Amino acid sequence: FTHAVPVDMAPDILAFNPSPPPPITLPEEPARWGGGCLGIDIKPGSFPNSINPHSRGNIPVAILSAPGFDTPARVAASTVTFGRTGDEPSLNFCHAEDVNGDGLADLVCHFDTPTAGFEAGDEQGILKALTVGPSPLLLVGRDSVRIVGPGK
């Protein structure tokens, strides 16, 4: 599930600087106010979502659209971060594609595997992004991962 938080409650997310922003604590239940609930799918079409942190490849992650929320139009792709904490600046590129066959274009982003920072024992990947528009919302999505390879 994805949690939405008004940006004015998390102003550090807008400042892209060398020092990482402090972690944002979100409620366990999706926020009912703000941008609603969205889902993500790490490595669409596969399960389990196996990641080898020593791979030099990319990790595809789909940010799923829903009726009334056109993800490619509403998510500011340049703000997307993904990895073990969700704060990793690992984005390589994004494109629109319907990955789940619901007739809605999803936003599929590809992330640099080493920069995503996954470690042995990690069980989830976290994606963060801002919506576009005059009152951006912070979106946070989570999906399961299985760490494989040396040192797992």
mmCIF file of C-alpha atoms in Angstrom:
data_model
loop_
_atom_site.group_PDB
_atom_site.id
_atom_site.type_symbol
_atom_site.label_atom_id
_atom_site.label_comp_id
_atom_site.label_asym_id
_atom_site.label_seq_id
_atom_site.Cartn_x
_atom_site.Cartn_y
_atom_site.Cartn_z
ATOM 1 C CA PHE A 1 0.000 0.000 0.000
ATOM 2 C CA THR A 2 1.007 3.592 -0.456
ATOM 3 C CA HIS A 3 0.736 6.288 2.165
ATOM 4 C CA ALA A 4 0.170 9.918 1.192
ATOM 5 C CA VAL A 5 1.483 12.759 3.329
ATOM 6 C CA PRO A 6 1.083 16.469 2.527
ATOM 7 C CA VAL A 7 4.469 17.858 1.599
ATOM 8 C CA ASP A 8 4.244 20.630 4.171
ATOM 9 C CA MET A 9 4.369 17.873 6.815
ATOM 10 C CA ALA A 10 7.580 16.487 5.297
ATOM 11 C CA PRO A 11 9.452 19.515 3.916
ATOM 12 C CA ASP A 12 12.883 17.837 3.886
ATOM 13 C CA ILE A 13 11.847 15.582 1.013
ATOM 14 C CA LEU A 14 12.020 18.565 -1.362
ATOM 15 C CA ALA A 15 15.613 19.422 -0.497
ATOM 16 C CA PHE A 16 17.910 17.260 -2.582
ATOM 17 C CA ASN A 17 21.259 17.706 -0.871
ATOM 18 C CA PRO A 18 24.233 15.471 -0.032
ATOM 19 C CA SER A 19 23.032 14.705 3.474
ATOM 20 C CA PRO A 20 20.059 12.346 3.570
ATOM 21 C CA PRO A 21 16.806 13.649 5.066
ATOM 22 C CA PRO A 22 15.658 12.174 8.358
ATOM 23 C CA PRO A 23 13.384 9.144 8.034
ATOM 24 C CA ILE A 24 9.692 9.903 7.784
ATOM 25 C CA THR A 25 7.508 7.936 10.170
ATOM 26 C CA LEU A 26 4.177 7.038 8.623
ATOM 27 C CA PRO A 27 1.117 5.385 10.135
ATOM 28 C CA GLU A 28 0.737 1.667 9.505
ATOM 29 C CA GLU A 29 -2.679 2.238 7.946
ATOM 30 C CA PRO A 30 -2.835 4.088 4.617
ATOM 31 C CA ALA A 31 -3.680 7.759 5.032
ATOM 32 C CA ARG A 32 -7.299 8.486 4.173
ATOM 33 C CA TRP A 33 -6.574 12.154 3.543
ATOM 34 C CA GLY A 34 -4.305 13.348 0.768
ATOM 35 C CA GLY A 35 -3.705 11.463 -2.451
ATOM 36 C CA GLY A 36 -5.310 8.149 -1.538
ATOM 37 C CA CYS A 37 -3.787 4.678 -1.679
ATOM 38 C CA LEU A 38 -1.693 3.294 -4.522
ATOM 39 C CA GLY A 39 0.310 0.143 -4.973
ATOM 40 C CA ILE A 40 3.712 -0.730 -6.330
ATOM 41 C CA ASP A 41 4.964 -3.928 -7.923
ATOM 42 C CA ILE A 42 8.686 -4.660 -7.709
ATOM 43 C CA LYS A 43 9.833 -6.646 -10.754
ATOM 44 C CA PRO A 44 6.356 -6.768 -12.352
ATOM 45 C CA GLY A 45 5.323 -10.229 -13.453
ATOM 46 C CA SER A 46 7.623 -12.101 -11.100
ATOM 47 C CA PHE A 47 7.339 -13.498 -7.605
ATOM 48 C CA PRO A 48 9.225 -13.693 -5.394
ATOM 49 C CA ASN A 49 10.896 -10.357 -6.117
ATOM 50 C CA SER A 50 14.477 -11.631 -5.998
ATOM 51 C CA ILE A 51 17.239 -9.013 -5.827
ATOM 52 C CA ASN A 52 20.964 -9.636 -5.896
ATOM 53 C CA PRO A 53 22.489 -6.494 -4.314
ATOM 54 C CA HIS A 54 25.794 -7.241 -6.098
ATOM 55 C CA SER A 55 24.180 -7.151 -9.547
ATOM 56 C CA ARG A 56 25.089 -4.230 -11.770
ATOM 57 C CA GLY A 57 21.634 -4.251 -13.370
ATOM 58 C CA ASN A 58 18.373 -2.416 -12.870
ATOM 59 C CA ILE A 59 15.362 -3.158 -10.701
ATOM 60 C CA PRO A 60 12.048 -2.346 -12.416
ATOM 61 C CA VAL A 61 9.272 -1.092 -10.146
ATOM 62 C CA ALA A 62 5.751 -0.298 -11.339
ATOM 63 C CA ILE A 63 3.785 2.464 -9.631
ATOM 64 C CA LEU A 64 0.267 1.256 -10.353
ATOM 65 C CA SER A 65 -2.521 3.483 -11.604
ATOM 66 C CA ALA A 66 -6.037 3.210 -10.209
ATOM 67 C CA PRO A 67 -9.385 4.501 -11.426
ATOM 68 C CA GLY A 68 -9.252 8.266 -10.931
ATOM 69 C CA PHE A 69 -5.454 8.355 -10.494
ATOM 70 C CA ASP A 70 -3.355 8.436 -13.686
ATOM 71 C CA THR A 71 0.075 7.621 -12.270
ATOM 72 C CA PRO A 72 2.174 8.717 -15.293
ATOM 73 C CA ALA A 73 0.423 12.106 -15.262
ATOM 74 C CA ARG A 74 0.251 12.606 -11.486
ATOM 75 C CA VAL A 75 3.625 11.326 -10.208
ATOM 76 C CA ALA A 76 6.659 13.585 -10.699
ATOM 77 C CA ALA A 77 9.030 10.937 -12.064
ATOM 78 C CA SER A 78 12.116 13.024 -11.268
ATOM 79 C CA THR A 79 11.298 12.794 -7.535
ATOM 80 C CA VAL A 80 11.095 8.988 -7.326
ATOM 81 C CA THR A 81 13.515 7.264 -4.938
ATOM 82 C CA PHE A 82 13.715 3.534 -4.168
ATOM 83 C CA GLY A 83 15.626 1.034 -2.091
ATOM 84 C CA ARG A 84 15.923 -0.509 1.350
ATOM 85 C CA THR A 85 14.755 2.725 3.100
ATOM 86 C CA GLY A 86 13.066 4.529 0.209
ATOM 87 C CA ASP A 87 15.504 7.434 0.408
ATOM 88 C CA GLU A 88 18.083 6.015 -2.018
ATOM 89 C CA PRO A 89 18.583 8.205 -5.151
ATOM 90 C CA SER A 90 18.766 5.137 -7.405
ATOM 91 C CA LEU A 91 16.480 6.229 -10.287
ATOM 92 C CA ASN A 92 17.737 5.564 -13.817
ATOM 93 C CA PHE A 93 14.598 6.230 -15.893
ATOM 94 C CA CYS A 94 10.798 5.800 -16.042
ATOM 95 C CA HIS A 95 8.283 5.027 -18.782
ATOM 96 C CA ALA A 96 4.532 4.451 -19.027
ATOM 97 C CA GLU A 97 3.261 0.895 -19.536
ATOM 98 C CA ASP A 98 0.193 -1.101 -18.484
ATOM 99 C CA VAL A 99 1.920 -3.846 -16.478
ATOM 100 C CA ASN A 100 -1.141 -5.438 -14.855
ATOM 101 C CA GLY A 101 -3.557 -5.553 -17.798
ATOM 102 C CA ASP A 102 -6.200 -3.275 -16.258
ATOM 103 C CA GLY A 103 -6.211 -0.883 -19.238
ATOM 104 C CA LEU A 104 -4.550 1.904 -17.209
ATOM 105 C CA ALA A 105 -1.020 3.092 -17.922
ATOM 106 C CA ASP A 106 1.291 2.544 -14.949
ATOM 107 C CA LEU A 107 4.607 4.302 -14.351
ATOM 108 C CA VAL A 108 7.470 1.798 -14.556
ATOM 109 C CA CYS A 109 10.726 3.109 -13.132
ATOM 110 C CA HIS A 110 14.101 1.399 -13.306
ATOM 111 C CA PHE A 111 16.556 1.723 -10.430
ATOM 112 C CA ASP A 112 20.290 1.039 -10.169
ATOM 113 C CA THR A 113 20.663 -2.119 -8.089
ATOM 114 C CA PRO A 114 23.826 -1.223 -6.111
ATOM 115 C CA THR A 115 22.547 2.296 -5.330
ATOM 116 C CA ALA A 116 19.256 0.870 -3.997
ATOM 117 C CA GLY A 117 21.345 -0.378 -1.070
ATOM 118 C CA PHE A 118 19.645 -3.688 -0.323
ATOM 119 C CA GLU A 119 21.349 -5.890 2.277
ATOM 120 C CA ALA A 120 21.084 -9.474 3.426
ATOM 121 C CA GLY A 121 17.912 -9.938 5.457
ATOM 122 C CA ASP A 122 15.904 -7.121 3.834
ATOM 123 C CA GLU A 123 12.306 -8.164 3.261
ATOM 124 C CA GLN A 124 10.792 -5.114 1.596
ATOM 125 C CA GLY A 125 11.614 -2.423 -0.914
ATOM 126 C CA ILE A 126 10.323 1.097 -0.364
ATOM 127 C CA LEU A 127 9.527 3.672 -3.040
ATOM 128 C CA LYS A 128 8.894 7.373 -2.405
ATOM 129 C CA ALA A 129 7.698 10.019 -4.855
ATOM 130 C CA LEU A 130 5.907 13.348 -5.014
ATOM 131 C CA THR A 131 2.783 14.102 -6.988
ATOM 132 C CA VAL A 132 2.757 16.968 -9.461
ATOM 133 C CA GLY A 133 0.582 20.039 -8.995
ATOM 134 C CA PRO A 134 0.227 23.000 -6.696
ATOM 135 C CA SER A 135 -0.075 20.903 -3.513
ATOM 136 C CA PRO A 136 2.289 17.915 -3.953
ATOM 137 C CA LEU A 137 1.784 14.848 -1.819
ATOM 138 C CA LEU A 138 4.446 12.396 -0.721
ATOM 139 C CA LEU A 139 3.604 8.857 -1.838
ATOM 140 C CA VAL A 140 5.208 5.841 -0.194
ATOM 141 C CA GLY A 141 4.826 2.323 -1.543
ATOM 142 C CA ARG A 142 6.174 -1.000 -0.268
ATOM 143 C CA ASP A 143 6.510 -4.460 -1.749
ATOM 144 C CA SER A 144 8.279 -7.641 -0.669
ATOM 145 C CA VAL A 145 11.807 -8.544 -1.766
ATOM 146 C CA ARG A 146 13.955 -11.658 -1.425
ATOM 147 C CA ILE A 147 17.686 -11.023 -1.227
ATOM 148 C CA VAL A 148 19.798 -13.552 -3.175
ATOM 149 C CA GLY A 149 23.440 -13.929 -4.135
ATOM 150 C CA PRO A 150 26.676 -13.775 -2.177
ATOM 151 C CA GLY A 151 26.275 -12.802 1.458
ATOM 152 C CA LYS A 152 22.511 -13.320 1.480
#
